[in-house]
Amino acid sequence: AGMTGTAKTEEKEFVEIYGLNVVEIPTNVNVARDDQNDMIFKTAEAKYNAAIEDIKERHEKGQPVLVGTISVEVSEHLAQLLDRQGIPHQVLNAKQHEKEAGIIAEAGRRGAVTIATNMAGRGVDIKLEDGVKELGGLYVLGTERHEARRIDNQLRGRSGRQGDAGESRFYLSGQDDLVRLFAGDRIYNIMERFK
């Protein structure tokens, strides 16, 4: 037996592999997080430019941002783009295990920008600094969809704990591996048609 916030999406697997049913226990406090629709761009470059603009706006108003990436390479690329904009940030790559918990715990500070691979710092509670709830809480920005929806849900679930304010959104492009695999040509053609 075990307990997790994301087992429901893998229920079929738990039954088939382990012969275990998944039971959903209602949350103690209703989730107030605002999960926004995905933003889809034609190219990866356009996607990253839009994501950086979004991060910049929120950082300027003091809202903390947690940026989730699916690889160390993307984390480092985003860090370079933020450097160019002069936006201070922390990068977590699941390389510095000891520092990880400390860095992720600070991600709820006013104006903090934290870039993390989706695996980094899991299980650490992100405490919101005073006044952050009024700014909309922690904003989680995913830069790509993961092939396992459970991982995306884990990333989203870092915001809006225990009824806190929060928001999440994924930025995608027609060049993302997952998008290309499932609908790349279709999306690309639609974007071409509508410019």
XYZ file of C-alpha atoms in Angstrom:
195
model
C 0.000 0.000 0.000
C 1.089 3.567 -0.484
C -0.268 7.076 -0.689
C 0.227 9.630 -3.451
C -1.648 12.528 -4.976
C -1.330 11.175 -8.528
C -2.270 7.467 -8.486
C -5.706 7.961 -10.054
C -4.277 8.609 -13.540
C -2.393 5.273 -13.364
C -5.254 3.269 -11.836
C -5.362 0.734 -14.698
C -1.653 0.008 -14.257
C -1.975 -0.571 -10.489
C -4.788 -3.069 -11.070
C -3.070 -4.908 -13.949
C 0.444 -5.091 -12.459
C -0.137 -5.289 -8.704
C -3.774 -6.347 -8.432
C -4.343 -3.247 -6.270
C -7.300 -0.902 -6.463
C -6.892 2.864 -6.141
C -9.120 4.586 -3.611
C -9.532 8.348 -3.850
C -9.610 10.172 -0.506
C -11.108 13.692 -0.664
C -8.724 16.558 0.103
C -8.902 18.139 3.549
C -9.459 21.567 1.961
C -10.827 22.187 -1.547
C -8.182 22.878 -4.202
C -8.236 26.558 -5.193
C -5.461 26.328 -7.806
C -6.375 27.718 -11.220
C -5.166 25.233 -13.876
C -5.037 27.207 -17.121
C -5.316 25.753 -20.628
C -2.057 24.972 -22.437
C -0.492 27.645 -24.659
C 0.692 26.181 -27.969
C 3.270 27.827 -30.247
C 4.586 26.901 -33.674
C 8.270 26.775 -32.701
C 10.221 26.017 -29.534
C 11.841 29.468 -29.783
C 8.436 31.226 -29.807
C 7.333 29.081 -26.858
C 10.403 29.951 -24.753
C 10.134 33.665 -25.611
C 6.485 33.724 -24.471
C 7.301 31.753 -21.303
C 10.130 34.174 -20.418
C 7.762 37.164 -20.895
C 5.217 35.495 -18.588
C 7.903 34.787 -15.941
C 9.197 38.374 -16.194
C 5.731 39.905 -15.645
C 5.010 37.728 -12.632
C 8.474 38.239 -11.137
C 8.036 42.017 -11.432
C 4.757 41.933 -9.502
C 6.356 39.677 -6.873
C 4.554 36.401 -7.625
C 6.854 33.374 -7.154
C 7.287 31.140 -10.223
C 8.291 27.475 -10.344
C 9.344 26.478 -13.867
C 9.157 22.738 -14.565
C 11.272 21.220 -17.343
C 11.644 17.640 -18.543
C 15.429 17.797 -19.014
C 18.600 19.355 -17.612
C 19.366 20.828 -21.077
C 16.078 22.773 -21.148
C 16.671 23.969 -17.558
C 20.052 25.351 -18.522
C 18.721 26.941 -21.729
C 15.973 28.739 -19.755
C 18.517 29.858 -17.151
C 20.537 31.523 -19.943
C 17.416 33.261 -21.298
C 16.560 34.542 -17.796
C 20.159 35.753 -17.325
C 19.825 37.816 -20.510
C 16.695 39.446 -19.079
C 18.440 40.071 -15.745
C 15.939 37.951 -13.817
C 17.516 36.332 -10.720
C 16.704 32.623 -10.410
C 17.712 29.281 -8.905
C 18.240 26.115 -10.981
C 17.552 22.617 -9.689
C 18.672 19.703 -11.837
C 18.373 16.746 -9.470
C 22.186 16.986 -9.467
C 22.588 18.726 -6.087
C 20.519 16.413 -3.849
C 21.535 17.985 -0.505
C 20.763 21.535 -1.642
C 17.571 20.537 -3.426
C 15.180 20.513 -0.483
C 16.470 23.894 0.709
C 16.125 25.502 -2.712
C 12.638 24.122 -3.419
C 11.388 25.092 0.053
C 12.348 28.709 -0.773
C 10.431 28.690 -4.082
C 7.402 30.339 -2.419
C 9.240 33.542 -1.530
C 8.039 36.817 -3.038
C 9.506 37.253 -6.543
C 11.392 33.924 -6.472
C 12.003 32.188 -9.813
C 12.987 28.527 -9.518
C 13.729 26.259 -12.487
C 13.479 22.555 -11.725
C 13.507 19.350 -13.714
C 10.188 17.679 -12.911
C 11.928 15.087 -10.718
C 13.901 17.557 -8.596
C 12.877 18.342 -5.029
C 9.696 16.288 -5.020
C 8.057 15.728 -1.666
C 9.236 19.067 -0.251
C 6.528 21.433 0.912
C 6.760 24.891 -0.651
C 5.738 27.423 1.986
C 4.290 30.693 0.694
C 5.806 33.872 2.131
C 3.444 36.430 3.670
C 1.597 38.439 1.037
C 2.176 35.873 -1.741
C -1.360 34.411 -1.537
C -2.739 37.853 -2.368
C -0.521 37.920 -5.485
C -2.054 34.651 -6.722
C 0.145 32.154 -4.862
C 2.804 30.002 -6.510
C 2.649 29.978 -10.318
C 3.781 26.692 -11.863
C 4.876 26.965 -15.503
C 5.528 23.697 -17.361
C 7.710 24.029 -20.466
C 6.676 20.703 -22.003
C 4.235 17.870 -21.415
C 5.677 14.662 -19.973
C 4.757 11.321 -21.566
C 3.330 10.261 -18.177
C 0.417 12.527 -17.254
C 1.092 11.672 -13.612
C 4.399 13.610 -13.770
C 2.561 16.692 -15.127
C 0.023 16.364 -12.313
C 2.844 16.133 -9.762
C 4.321 19.358 -11.113
C 0.940 21.124 -10.998
C 0.326 19.781 -7.507
C 3.290 21.688 -6.079
C 1.069 24.758 -6.190
C -2.225 25.243 -4.361
C -1.473 23.018 -1.358
C -4.017 22.873 1.476
C -6.406 25.283 -0.227
C -3.713 27.905 -0.967
C -4.087 30.175 -3.975
C -2.073 29.006 -6.979
C -1.992 28.766 -10.750
C -0.487 26.468 -13.376
C -0.016 26.433 -17.131
C 1.932 24.420 -19.701
C 3.681 26.013 -22.665
C 3.996 23.720 -25.704
C 5.281 23.964 -29.262
C 4.740 22.035 -32.475
C 8.408 21.019 -32.188
C 8.058 19.300 -28.779
C 8.726 15.548 -29.016
C 5.383 14.575 -27.518
C 3.380 17.014 -29.640
C 5.241 15.926 -32.805
C 4.561 12.295 -31.981
C 0.804 12.713 -31.536
C -0.326 15.757 -33.489
C 2.700 17.658 -34.770
C 1.801 17.845 -38.456
C -1.828 18.708 -37.752
C -0.944 21.501 -35.332
C 1.794 22.814 -37.623
C -0.614 22.914 -40.606
C -3.307 24.711 -38.588
C -0.795 27.320 -37.430
C 0.486 27.792 -40.966
C -3.061 28.272 -42.232
C -3.993 30.823 -39.583
C -0.526 32.456 -39.516
